Structure formats: C-alpha cells, structure tokens
Short mmCIF file of C-alpha atoms in Angstrom, two decimals:
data_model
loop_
_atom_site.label_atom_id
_atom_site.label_comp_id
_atom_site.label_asym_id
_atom_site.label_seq_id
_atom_site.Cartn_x
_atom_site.Cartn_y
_atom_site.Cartn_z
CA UNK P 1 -152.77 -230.47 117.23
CA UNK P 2 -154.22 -227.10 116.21
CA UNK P 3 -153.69 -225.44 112.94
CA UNK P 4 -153.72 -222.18 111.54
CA UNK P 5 -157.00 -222.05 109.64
CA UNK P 6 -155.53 -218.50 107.62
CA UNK P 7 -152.49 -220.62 106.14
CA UNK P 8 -151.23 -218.99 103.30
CA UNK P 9 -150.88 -220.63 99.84
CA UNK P 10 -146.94 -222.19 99.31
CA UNK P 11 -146.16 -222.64 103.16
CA UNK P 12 -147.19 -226.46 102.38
CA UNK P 13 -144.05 -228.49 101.41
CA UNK P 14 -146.56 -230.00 99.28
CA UNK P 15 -147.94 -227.41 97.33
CA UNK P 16 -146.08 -225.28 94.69
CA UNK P 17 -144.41 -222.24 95.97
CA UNK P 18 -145.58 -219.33 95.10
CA UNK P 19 -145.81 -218.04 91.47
CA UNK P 20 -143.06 -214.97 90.80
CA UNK P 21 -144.18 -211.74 89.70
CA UNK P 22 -141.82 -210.91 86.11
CA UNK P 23 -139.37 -208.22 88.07
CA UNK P 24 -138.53 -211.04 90.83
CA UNK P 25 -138.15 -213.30 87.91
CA UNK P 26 -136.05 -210.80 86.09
CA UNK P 27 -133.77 -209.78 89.10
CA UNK P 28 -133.56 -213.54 89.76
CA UNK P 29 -132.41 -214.11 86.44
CA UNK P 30 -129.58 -211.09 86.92
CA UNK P 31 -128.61 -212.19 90.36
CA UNK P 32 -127.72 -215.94 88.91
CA UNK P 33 -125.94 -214.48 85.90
CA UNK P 34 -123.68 -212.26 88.36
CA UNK P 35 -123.05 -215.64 90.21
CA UNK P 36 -121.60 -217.45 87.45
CA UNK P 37 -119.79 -214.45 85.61
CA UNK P 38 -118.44 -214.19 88.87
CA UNK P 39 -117.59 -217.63 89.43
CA UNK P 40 -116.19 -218.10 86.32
CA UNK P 41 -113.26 -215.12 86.70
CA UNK P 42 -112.44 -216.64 89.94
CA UNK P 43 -112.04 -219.93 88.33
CA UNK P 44 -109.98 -218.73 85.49
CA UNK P 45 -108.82 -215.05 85.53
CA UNK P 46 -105.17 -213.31 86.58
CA UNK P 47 -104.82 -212.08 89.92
CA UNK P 48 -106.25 -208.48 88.30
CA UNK P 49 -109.45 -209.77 87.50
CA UNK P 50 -110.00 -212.32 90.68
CA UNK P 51 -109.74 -209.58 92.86
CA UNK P 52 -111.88 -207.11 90.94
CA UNK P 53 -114.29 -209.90 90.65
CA UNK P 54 -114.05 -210.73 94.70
CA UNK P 55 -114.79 -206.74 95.63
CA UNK P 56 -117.67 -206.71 92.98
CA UNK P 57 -119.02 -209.57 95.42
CA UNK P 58 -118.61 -207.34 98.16
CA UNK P 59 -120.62 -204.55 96.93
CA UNK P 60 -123.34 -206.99 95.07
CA UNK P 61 -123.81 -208.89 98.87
CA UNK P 62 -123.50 -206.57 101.24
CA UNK P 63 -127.02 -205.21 101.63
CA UNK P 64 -128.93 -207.70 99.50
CA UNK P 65 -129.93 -210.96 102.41
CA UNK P 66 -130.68 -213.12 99.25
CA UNK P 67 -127.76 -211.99 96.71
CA UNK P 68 -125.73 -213.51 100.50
CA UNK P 69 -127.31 -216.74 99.39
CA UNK P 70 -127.02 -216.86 95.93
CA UNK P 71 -123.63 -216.05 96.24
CA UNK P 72 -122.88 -219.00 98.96
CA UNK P 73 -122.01 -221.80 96.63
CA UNK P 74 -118.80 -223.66 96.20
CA UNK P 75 -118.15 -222.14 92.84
CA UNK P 76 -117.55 -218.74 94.59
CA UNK P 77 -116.66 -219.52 98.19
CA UNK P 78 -113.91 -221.76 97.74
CA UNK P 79 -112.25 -219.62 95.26
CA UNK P 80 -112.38 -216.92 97.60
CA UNK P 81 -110.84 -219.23 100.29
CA UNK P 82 -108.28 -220.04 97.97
CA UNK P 83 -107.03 -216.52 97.88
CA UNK P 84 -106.47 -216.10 101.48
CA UNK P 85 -102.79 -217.55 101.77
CA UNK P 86 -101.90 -215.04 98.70
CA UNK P 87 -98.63 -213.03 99.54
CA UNK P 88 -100.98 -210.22 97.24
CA UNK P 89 -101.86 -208.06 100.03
CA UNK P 90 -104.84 -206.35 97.28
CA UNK P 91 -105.97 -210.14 96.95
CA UNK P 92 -106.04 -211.03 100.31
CA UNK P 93 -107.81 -207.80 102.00
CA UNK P 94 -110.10 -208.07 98.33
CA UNK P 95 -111.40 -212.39 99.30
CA UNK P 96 -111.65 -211.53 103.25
CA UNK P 97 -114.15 -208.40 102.17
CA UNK P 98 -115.95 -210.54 100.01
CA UNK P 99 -116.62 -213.51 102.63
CA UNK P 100 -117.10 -211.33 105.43
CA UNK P 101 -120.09 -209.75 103.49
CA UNK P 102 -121.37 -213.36 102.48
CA UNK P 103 -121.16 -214.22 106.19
CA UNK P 104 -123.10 -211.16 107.56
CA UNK P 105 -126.22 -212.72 109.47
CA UNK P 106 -126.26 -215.96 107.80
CA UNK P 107 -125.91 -218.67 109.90
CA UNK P 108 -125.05 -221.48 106.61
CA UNK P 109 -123.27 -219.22 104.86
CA UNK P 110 -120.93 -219.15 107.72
CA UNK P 111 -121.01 -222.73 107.91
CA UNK P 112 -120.30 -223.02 104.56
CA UNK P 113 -117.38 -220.54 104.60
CA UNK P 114 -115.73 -222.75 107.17
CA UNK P 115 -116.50 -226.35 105.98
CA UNK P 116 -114.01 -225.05 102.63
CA UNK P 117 -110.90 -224.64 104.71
CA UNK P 118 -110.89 -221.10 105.67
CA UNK P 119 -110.39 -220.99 109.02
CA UNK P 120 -106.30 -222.36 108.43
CA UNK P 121 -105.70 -219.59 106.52
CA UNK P 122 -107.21 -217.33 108.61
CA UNK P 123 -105.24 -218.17 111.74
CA UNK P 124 -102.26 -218.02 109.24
CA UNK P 125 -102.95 -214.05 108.94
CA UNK P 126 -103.95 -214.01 112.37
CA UNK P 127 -100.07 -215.56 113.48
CA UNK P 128 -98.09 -212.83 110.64
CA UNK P 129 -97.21 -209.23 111.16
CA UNK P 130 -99.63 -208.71 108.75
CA UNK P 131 -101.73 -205.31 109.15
CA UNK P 132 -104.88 -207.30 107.78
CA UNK P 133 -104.64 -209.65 111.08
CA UNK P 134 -107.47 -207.19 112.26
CA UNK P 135 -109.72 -207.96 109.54
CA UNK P 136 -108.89 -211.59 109.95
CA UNK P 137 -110.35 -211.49 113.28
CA UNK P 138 -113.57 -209.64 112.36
CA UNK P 139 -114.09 -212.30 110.13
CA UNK P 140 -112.75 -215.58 112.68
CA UNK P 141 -115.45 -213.36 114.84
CA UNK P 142 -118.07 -213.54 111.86
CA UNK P 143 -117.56 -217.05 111.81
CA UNK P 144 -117.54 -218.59 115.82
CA UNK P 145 -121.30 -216.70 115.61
CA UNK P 146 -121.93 -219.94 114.30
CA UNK P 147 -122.43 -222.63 117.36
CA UNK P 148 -121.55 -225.47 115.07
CA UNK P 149 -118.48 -223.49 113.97
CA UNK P 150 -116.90 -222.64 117.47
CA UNK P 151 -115.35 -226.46 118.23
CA UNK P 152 -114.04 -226.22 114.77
CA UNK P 153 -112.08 -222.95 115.28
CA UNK P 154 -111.22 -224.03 119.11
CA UNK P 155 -109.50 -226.95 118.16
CA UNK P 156 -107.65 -225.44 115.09
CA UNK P 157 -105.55 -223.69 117.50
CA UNK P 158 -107.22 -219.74 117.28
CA UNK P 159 -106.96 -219.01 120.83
CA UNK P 160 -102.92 -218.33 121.21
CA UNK P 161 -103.37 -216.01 118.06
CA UNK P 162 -106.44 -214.31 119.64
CA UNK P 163 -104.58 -213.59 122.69
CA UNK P 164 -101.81 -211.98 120.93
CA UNK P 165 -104.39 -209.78 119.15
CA UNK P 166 -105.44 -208.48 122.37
CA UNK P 167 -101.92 -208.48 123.78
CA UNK P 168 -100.54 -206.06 120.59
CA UNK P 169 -104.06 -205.65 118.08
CA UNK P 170 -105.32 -202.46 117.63
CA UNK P 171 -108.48 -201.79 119.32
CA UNK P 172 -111.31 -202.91 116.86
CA UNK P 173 -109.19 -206.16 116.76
CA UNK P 174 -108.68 -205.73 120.37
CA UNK P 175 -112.50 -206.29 120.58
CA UNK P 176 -113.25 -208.76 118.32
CA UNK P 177 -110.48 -210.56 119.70
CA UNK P 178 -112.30 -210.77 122.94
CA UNK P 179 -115.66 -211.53 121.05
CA UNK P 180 -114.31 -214.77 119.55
CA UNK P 181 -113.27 -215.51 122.81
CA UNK P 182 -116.06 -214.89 124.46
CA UNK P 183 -117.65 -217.21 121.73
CA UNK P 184 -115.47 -219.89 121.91
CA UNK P 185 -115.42 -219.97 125.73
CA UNK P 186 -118.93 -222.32 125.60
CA UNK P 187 -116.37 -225.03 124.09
CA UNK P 188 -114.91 -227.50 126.10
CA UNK P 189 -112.01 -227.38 123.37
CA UNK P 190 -111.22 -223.57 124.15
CA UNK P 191 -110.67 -224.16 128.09
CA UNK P 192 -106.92 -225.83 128.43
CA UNK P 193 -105.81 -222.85 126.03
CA UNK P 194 -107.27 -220.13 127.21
CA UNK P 195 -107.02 -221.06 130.87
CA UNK P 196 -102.76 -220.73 130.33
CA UNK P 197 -102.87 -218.12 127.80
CA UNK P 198 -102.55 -215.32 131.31
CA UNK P 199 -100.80 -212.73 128.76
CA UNK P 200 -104.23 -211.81 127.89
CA UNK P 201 -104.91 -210.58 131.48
CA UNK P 202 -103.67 -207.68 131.89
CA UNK P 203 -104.61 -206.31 128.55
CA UNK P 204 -108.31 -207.31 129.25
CA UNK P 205 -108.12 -205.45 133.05
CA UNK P 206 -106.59 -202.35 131.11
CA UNK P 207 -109.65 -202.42 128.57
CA UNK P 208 -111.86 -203.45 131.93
CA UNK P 209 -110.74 -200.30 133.26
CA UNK P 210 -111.76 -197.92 130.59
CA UNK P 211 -114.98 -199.26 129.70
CA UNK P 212 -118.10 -198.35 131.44
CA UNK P 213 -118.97 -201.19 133.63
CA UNK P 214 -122.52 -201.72 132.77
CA UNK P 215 -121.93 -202.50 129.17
CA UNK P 216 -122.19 -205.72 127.07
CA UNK P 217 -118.52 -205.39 126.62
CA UNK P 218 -117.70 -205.78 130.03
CA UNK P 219 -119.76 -208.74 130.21
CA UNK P 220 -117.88 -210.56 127.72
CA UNK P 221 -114.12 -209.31 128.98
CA UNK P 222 -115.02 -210.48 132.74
CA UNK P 223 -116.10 -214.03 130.95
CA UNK P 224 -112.61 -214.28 129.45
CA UNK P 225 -110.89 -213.15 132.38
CA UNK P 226 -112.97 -215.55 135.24
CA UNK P 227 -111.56 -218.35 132.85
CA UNK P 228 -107.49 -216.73 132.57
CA UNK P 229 -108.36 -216.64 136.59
CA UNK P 230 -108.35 -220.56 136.59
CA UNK P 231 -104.74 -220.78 136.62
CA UNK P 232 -101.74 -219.52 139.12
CA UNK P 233 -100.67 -217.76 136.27
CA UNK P 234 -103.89 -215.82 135.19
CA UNK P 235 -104.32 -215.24 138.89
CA UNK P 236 -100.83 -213.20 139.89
CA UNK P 237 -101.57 -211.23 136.24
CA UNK P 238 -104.46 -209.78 137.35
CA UNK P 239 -102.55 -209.26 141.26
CA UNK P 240 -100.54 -207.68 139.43
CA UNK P 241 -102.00 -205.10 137.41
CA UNK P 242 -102.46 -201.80 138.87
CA UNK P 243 -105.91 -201.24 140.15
CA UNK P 244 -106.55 -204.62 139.00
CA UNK P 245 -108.50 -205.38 142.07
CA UNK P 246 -110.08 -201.92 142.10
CA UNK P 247 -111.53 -202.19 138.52
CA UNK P 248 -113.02 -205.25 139.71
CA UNK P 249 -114.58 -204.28 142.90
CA UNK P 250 -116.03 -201.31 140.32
CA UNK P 251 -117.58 -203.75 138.29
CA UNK P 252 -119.28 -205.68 141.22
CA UNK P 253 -120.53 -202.26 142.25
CA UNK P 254 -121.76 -200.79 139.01
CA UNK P 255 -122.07 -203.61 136.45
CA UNK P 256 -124.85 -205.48 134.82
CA UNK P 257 -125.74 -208.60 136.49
CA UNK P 258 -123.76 -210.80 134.24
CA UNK P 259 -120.68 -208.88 134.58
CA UNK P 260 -120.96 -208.32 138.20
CA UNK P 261 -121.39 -212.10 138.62
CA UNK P 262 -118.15 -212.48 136.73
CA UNK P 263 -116.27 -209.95 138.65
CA UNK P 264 -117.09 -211.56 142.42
CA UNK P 265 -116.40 -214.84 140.68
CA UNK P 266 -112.96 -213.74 139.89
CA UNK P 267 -112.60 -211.62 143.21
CA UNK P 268 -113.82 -214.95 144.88
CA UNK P 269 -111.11 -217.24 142.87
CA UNK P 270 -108.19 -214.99 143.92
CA UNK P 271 -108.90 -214.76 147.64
CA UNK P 272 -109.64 -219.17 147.44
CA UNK P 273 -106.16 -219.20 145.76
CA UNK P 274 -104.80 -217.03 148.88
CA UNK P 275 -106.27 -215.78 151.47
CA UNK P 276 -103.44 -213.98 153.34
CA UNK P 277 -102.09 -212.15 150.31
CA UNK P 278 -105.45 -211.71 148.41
CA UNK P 279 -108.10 -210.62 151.67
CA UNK P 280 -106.30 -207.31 152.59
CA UNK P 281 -105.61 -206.40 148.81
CA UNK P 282 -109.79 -206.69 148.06
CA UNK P 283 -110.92 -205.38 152.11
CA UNK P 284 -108.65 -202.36 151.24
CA UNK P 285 -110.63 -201.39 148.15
CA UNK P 286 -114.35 -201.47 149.58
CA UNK P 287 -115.91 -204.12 148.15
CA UNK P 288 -118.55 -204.81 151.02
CA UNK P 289 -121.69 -202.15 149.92
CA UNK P 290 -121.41 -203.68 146.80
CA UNK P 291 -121.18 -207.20 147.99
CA UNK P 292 -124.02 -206.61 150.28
CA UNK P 293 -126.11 -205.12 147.57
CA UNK P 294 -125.47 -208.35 145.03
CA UNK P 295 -126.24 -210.86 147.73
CA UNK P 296 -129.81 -209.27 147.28
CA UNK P 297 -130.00 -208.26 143.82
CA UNK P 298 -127.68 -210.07 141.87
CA UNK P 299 -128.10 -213.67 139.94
CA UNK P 300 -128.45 -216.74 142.89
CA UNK P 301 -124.94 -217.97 141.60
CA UNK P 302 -123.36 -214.05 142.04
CA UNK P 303 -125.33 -214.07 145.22
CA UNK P 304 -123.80 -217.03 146.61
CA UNK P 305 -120.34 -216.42 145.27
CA UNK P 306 -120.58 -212.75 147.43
CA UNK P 307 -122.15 -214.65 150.59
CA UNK P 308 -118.55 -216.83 150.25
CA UNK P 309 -116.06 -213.78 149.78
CA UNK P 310 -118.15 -211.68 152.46
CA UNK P 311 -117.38 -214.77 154.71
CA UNK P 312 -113.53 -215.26 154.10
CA UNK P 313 -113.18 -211.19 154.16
CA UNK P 314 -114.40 -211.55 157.77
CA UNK P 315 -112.10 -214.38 158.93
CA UNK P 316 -109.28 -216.62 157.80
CA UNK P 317 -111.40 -219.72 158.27
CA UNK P 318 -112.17 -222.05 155.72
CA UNK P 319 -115.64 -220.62 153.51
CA UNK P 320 -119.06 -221.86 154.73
CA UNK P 321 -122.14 -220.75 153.23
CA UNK P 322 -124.28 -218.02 155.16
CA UNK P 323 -127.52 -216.58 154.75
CA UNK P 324 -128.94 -213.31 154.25
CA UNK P 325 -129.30 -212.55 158.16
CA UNK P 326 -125.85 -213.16 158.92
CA UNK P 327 -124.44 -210.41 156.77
CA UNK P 328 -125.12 -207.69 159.45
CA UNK P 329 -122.80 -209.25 161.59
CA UNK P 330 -120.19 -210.10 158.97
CA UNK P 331 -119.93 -206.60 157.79
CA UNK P 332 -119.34 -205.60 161.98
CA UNK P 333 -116.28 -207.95 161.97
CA UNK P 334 -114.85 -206.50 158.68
CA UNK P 335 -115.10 -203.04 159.60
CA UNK P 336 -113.67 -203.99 163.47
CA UNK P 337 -110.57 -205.53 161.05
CA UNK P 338 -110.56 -202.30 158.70
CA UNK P 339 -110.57 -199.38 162.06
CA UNK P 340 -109.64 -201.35 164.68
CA UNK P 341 -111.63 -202.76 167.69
CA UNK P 342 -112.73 -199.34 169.20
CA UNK P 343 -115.17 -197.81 166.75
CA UNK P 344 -116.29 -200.74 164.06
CA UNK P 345 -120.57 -199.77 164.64
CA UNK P 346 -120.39 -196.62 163.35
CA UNK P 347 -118.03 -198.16 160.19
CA UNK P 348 -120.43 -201.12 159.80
CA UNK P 349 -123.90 -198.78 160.43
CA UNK P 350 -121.93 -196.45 157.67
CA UNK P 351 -122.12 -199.61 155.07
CA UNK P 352 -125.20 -200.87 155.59
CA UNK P 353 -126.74 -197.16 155.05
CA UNK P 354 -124.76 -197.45 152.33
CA UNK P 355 -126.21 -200.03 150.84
CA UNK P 356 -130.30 -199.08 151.68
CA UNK P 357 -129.30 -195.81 149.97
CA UNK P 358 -127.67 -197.27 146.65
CA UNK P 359 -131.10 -199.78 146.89
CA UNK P 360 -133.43 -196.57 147.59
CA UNK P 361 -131.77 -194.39 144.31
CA UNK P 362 -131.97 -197.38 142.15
CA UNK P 363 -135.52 -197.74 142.88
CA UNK P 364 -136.37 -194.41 142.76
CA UNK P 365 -134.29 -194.06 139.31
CA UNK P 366 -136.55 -197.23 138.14
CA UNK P 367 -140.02 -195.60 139.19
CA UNK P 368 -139.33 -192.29 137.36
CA UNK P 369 -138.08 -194.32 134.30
CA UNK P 370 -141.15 -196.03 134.17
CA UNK P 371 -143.11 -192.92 134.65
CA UNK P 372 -141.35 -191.49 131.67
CA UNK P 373 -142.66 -194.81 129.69
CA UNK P 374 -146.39 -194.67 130.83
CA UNK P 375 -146.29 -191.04 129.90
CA UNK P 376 -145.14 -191.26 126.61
CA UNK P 377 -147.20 -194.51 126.07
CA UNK P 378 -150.53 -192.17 127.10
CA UNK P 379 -149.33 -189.20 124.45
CA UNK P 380 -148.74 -192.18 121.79
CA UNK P 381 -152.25 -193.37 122.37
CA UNK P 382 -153.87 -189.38 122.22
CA UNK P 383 -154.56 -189.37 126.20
#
C-alpha cells in the first residue's frame, strides 16, 4: 500500500494532535463556557430566559462550523427538543431556530437532533394550524438530509403531513415539502404512503407548470409525482388537471435528463393504465419530437421507457420493445392516426426535421458555449 511520504504531524491516531496556538485556546475556552452557561438556563431558567438563551444559540451557531459542534451535546439539544410541544409560540419558533442552525451541514448533528425525540414533535406542528408548520418543514427537510435519518422520519408517519403542506403550505413550505419527499422517496417505508397520498398531485403539476423545466426542482417534483402515478388514484389526478398532460410532454421536451426520464415514466404509466382514454389525450399534445429526441439522448432507462410509449401511441397492441430504426416508421403511423390516411409523409417528414433541427441547435448552442470557455480559459492564462 503506498503512503504519503509529506504526512503532516497529528494526522496519526497515534501521535498527539496538534499543539494550539493561545487565541484557539482562548476562543476554545469561550466557546465551552457559552455551552454550559447555555446549557445551564435551559436546564433551569423560566420560559423568558430559555428562549433568550435558545436564540443566543442561533446567532452563536449559525456561521461558526465548530461552535455547530460544540453546541451538539445532550445538555443543549434535548432541552431544545423539549421546547417544541410548547403552546409558547416565542418558545417554539425560538428552539426550531436554534436546531435548525445546529443542523446546517452537519451530518451528526442531525443525527443527533433526531435520536432525542424531535421528529414527534415536529410532525405535531407539521399536523396544527400552526403558522410555524413552514419552519417545521425546513427543519423535517434539514433533518431527512441525513440517509440514516430518512427511515426514521418515513415510518413516524411525516408523509400525510407533508402532503398537506403542499396541498395548503405556502410556497417555501410548498418546496421543502417536496424536498423531504423527494428525500424520503429512497425509503422503502415512504412508498405505501406516498403512493395513496394522490392529493398531492395536482398541487405538484400546478408547481410543475410554473417552474422552468430544466431545473433541479423539477427533477425532484416529477420523482414525487412518478411515485403518486403508481396508484388509480394518483393517475386520474394528474388526468385530471388541466394541462396536466401538456406540462408533462413540456418537461420531456425541455427538461434535464433526470426530469425528462421522470416525465415519460409517468406519461408511460398513464397510457399502461389505459390506453383508449390516455393515447389520444398524450398524441393530441405532441409528444413525438420530443420522444424521438430522448430515445437518442436521454438516460437508457428514459430511452427505453419513450421506445414503449412511441410504440403504444402507434397502435393499441400490447408494448414490445423496438429499436432505434423502427422509429421512422412509428412516427409515419402516428401522424397517418393524427391527419388521416391521405397526407401522413409530409406530417411524419415534418417531425423528424423536427427533431434533426432541435439536435442541430443544441449542438450548435454546446460548441459556442464551449468556445466561450476556451476563450476565457486563454485570457485567464495571458494568451
């Protein structure tokens, strides 16, 4: 095994760390006597002085990484936690603050947050009319960052509450709302309850609709929705919602290749669900440039999942798989379906152009981009 031969002194478990210079040793010093003045009006001050005490951890942690760690122990944390059920709205908002700033980018302090019982409480705001139920979920979303976190929160019961948020929330909690979610969905836990909670669909095609498709966003809404799309339920939401099948078709066309794998996923699990209802709702909104266009650029699973829809959208017989030289004569028996038997060439010539001119533009747009980069890079370097 190789080893560095410029190791530096203290990165040895064996050796001593290394020495302190006397201003880390004083701030050191400071930062543990905060912790335990702190601790210690927590443990025994009135409500007055706990929540003065909880937003003086707020402003202490919340750009200092290591005053995050010092202030992670169970003298201060569960305290805090305590403070959460409070019907003192001043205490409550004050101990949510305070652990959402101990949380920021610190994987065990968000562990430890939620091994002392917060997440209960949490929900608890989460379920009441409450107008902190928004800050609730930016801090549930602070905490299912945390892998080891997310089965805890799934099977507490957080994704009925979640779904509401989206349903009524405002739309920061609207967002973080679909975060968790988005988190939680890599749990086996999540799936039974977010699979039947289709309330949320409609809410999630309405933010779908407004957001530009290429975003990060997008990606994580579309996740949410493929999985509301597993049930009859989730499936006649989205049928339902105006330009439902519209927004998706946009997001196939202009979204990143994560979302745009979601969207022909879901677009692929309506028209398996029905054919006869769902084939003339998706043909009627143009989906086949961008189908056409993902079956060459997208992911291999978006690729094959457009390969299937192009294939029922031609014909009402059960999906096969086809391959790439196939699709010219697919898109020939759409468009004869779409204008009729007398003029489909010109239709299907008018889609595949379509598509070689989208491909040409995005090529083009990727050339001059990276012409932009190798120019600046030579000015950087004096050329």
């Amino acid at each position: 095994m190789c080893q560095n031969p410029q190791r530096s002194f203290g990165t040895n478990p064996d050796e001593p760390p290394s020495p302190r210079s006397p201003e880390e040793e004083a701030r050191e010093a400071k930062r543990q006597a905060q912790v335990e003045e702190v601790a210690w009006t927590l443990a025994n001050g009135d409500a007055s002085a706990r929540i003065q005490a909880a937003r003086n951890i707020r402003k202490i942690v919340r750009r200092s990484p290591k005053a995050r760690s010092a202030f992670a122990v169970s003298a201060v944390i569960q305290p805090l936690v305590a403070m959460l059920p409070s019907s003192n709205h001043r205490s409550v908002e004050s101990a949510l603050l305070a652990l959402l700033n101990i949380a920021v980018r610190n994987e065990r302090n968000k562990e430890k947050i939620a091994s002392s019982g917060a997440i209960p409480p949490l929900l608890d705001i989460l379920r009441s009319d409450s107008n902190l139920r928004e800050l609730a979920t930016s801090a549930l979303l602070s905490l299912s960052a945390s892998k080891s976190n997310r089965p805890i929160i799934a099977a507490s019961g957080a994704i009925p509450p979640l779904v509401k948020i989206i349903v009524s929330g405002n739309m920061h909690g609207k967002v973080d709302a679909i975060t968790t979610l988005y988190n939680l969905s890599s749990c086996v836990e999540s799936y039974g309850d977010l699979s039947s909670s289709a309330e949320g669909a409609k809410p999630l095609l309405a933010l779908l609709k407004d957001s530009k498709k290429h975003s990060k966003f997008v990606d994580k809404t579309t996740a949410v929705l493929k999985i509301l799309c597993e049930s009859d339920e989730g499936r006649r939401a989205i049928l339902d919602f105006e330009c439902g099948i519209l927004t998706l078709v946009e997001t196939v066309e202009e979204g990143s290749l994560l979302g745009a794998e979601n969207a022909v996923g879901i677009l692929l699990s309506l028209c398996r669900s029905s054919q006869e209802k769902c084939r003339e709702l998706v043909l009627n909104e143009g989906p086949i440039p961008g189908l056409l266009l993902l079956t060459v650029e997208g992911t291999k699973k978006a690729g094959d999942s457009a390969r299937e829809l192009l294939e029922i959208l031609r014909k009402d017989s059960q999906p096969k798989r086809i391959e790439s030289e196939d699709l010219e004569t697919i898109v020939h028996d759409i468009a004869a379906k779409v204008d009729g038997p007398d003029q489909p060439e010109e239709t299907a010539k008018k889609m595949l152009r379509d598509v070689v001119r989208r491909n040409m533009e995005d090529n083009i747009s990727r050339l001059q981009v990276s012409e932009q980069q190798y120019a600046a890079h030579k000015c950087r370097l004096g050329q």
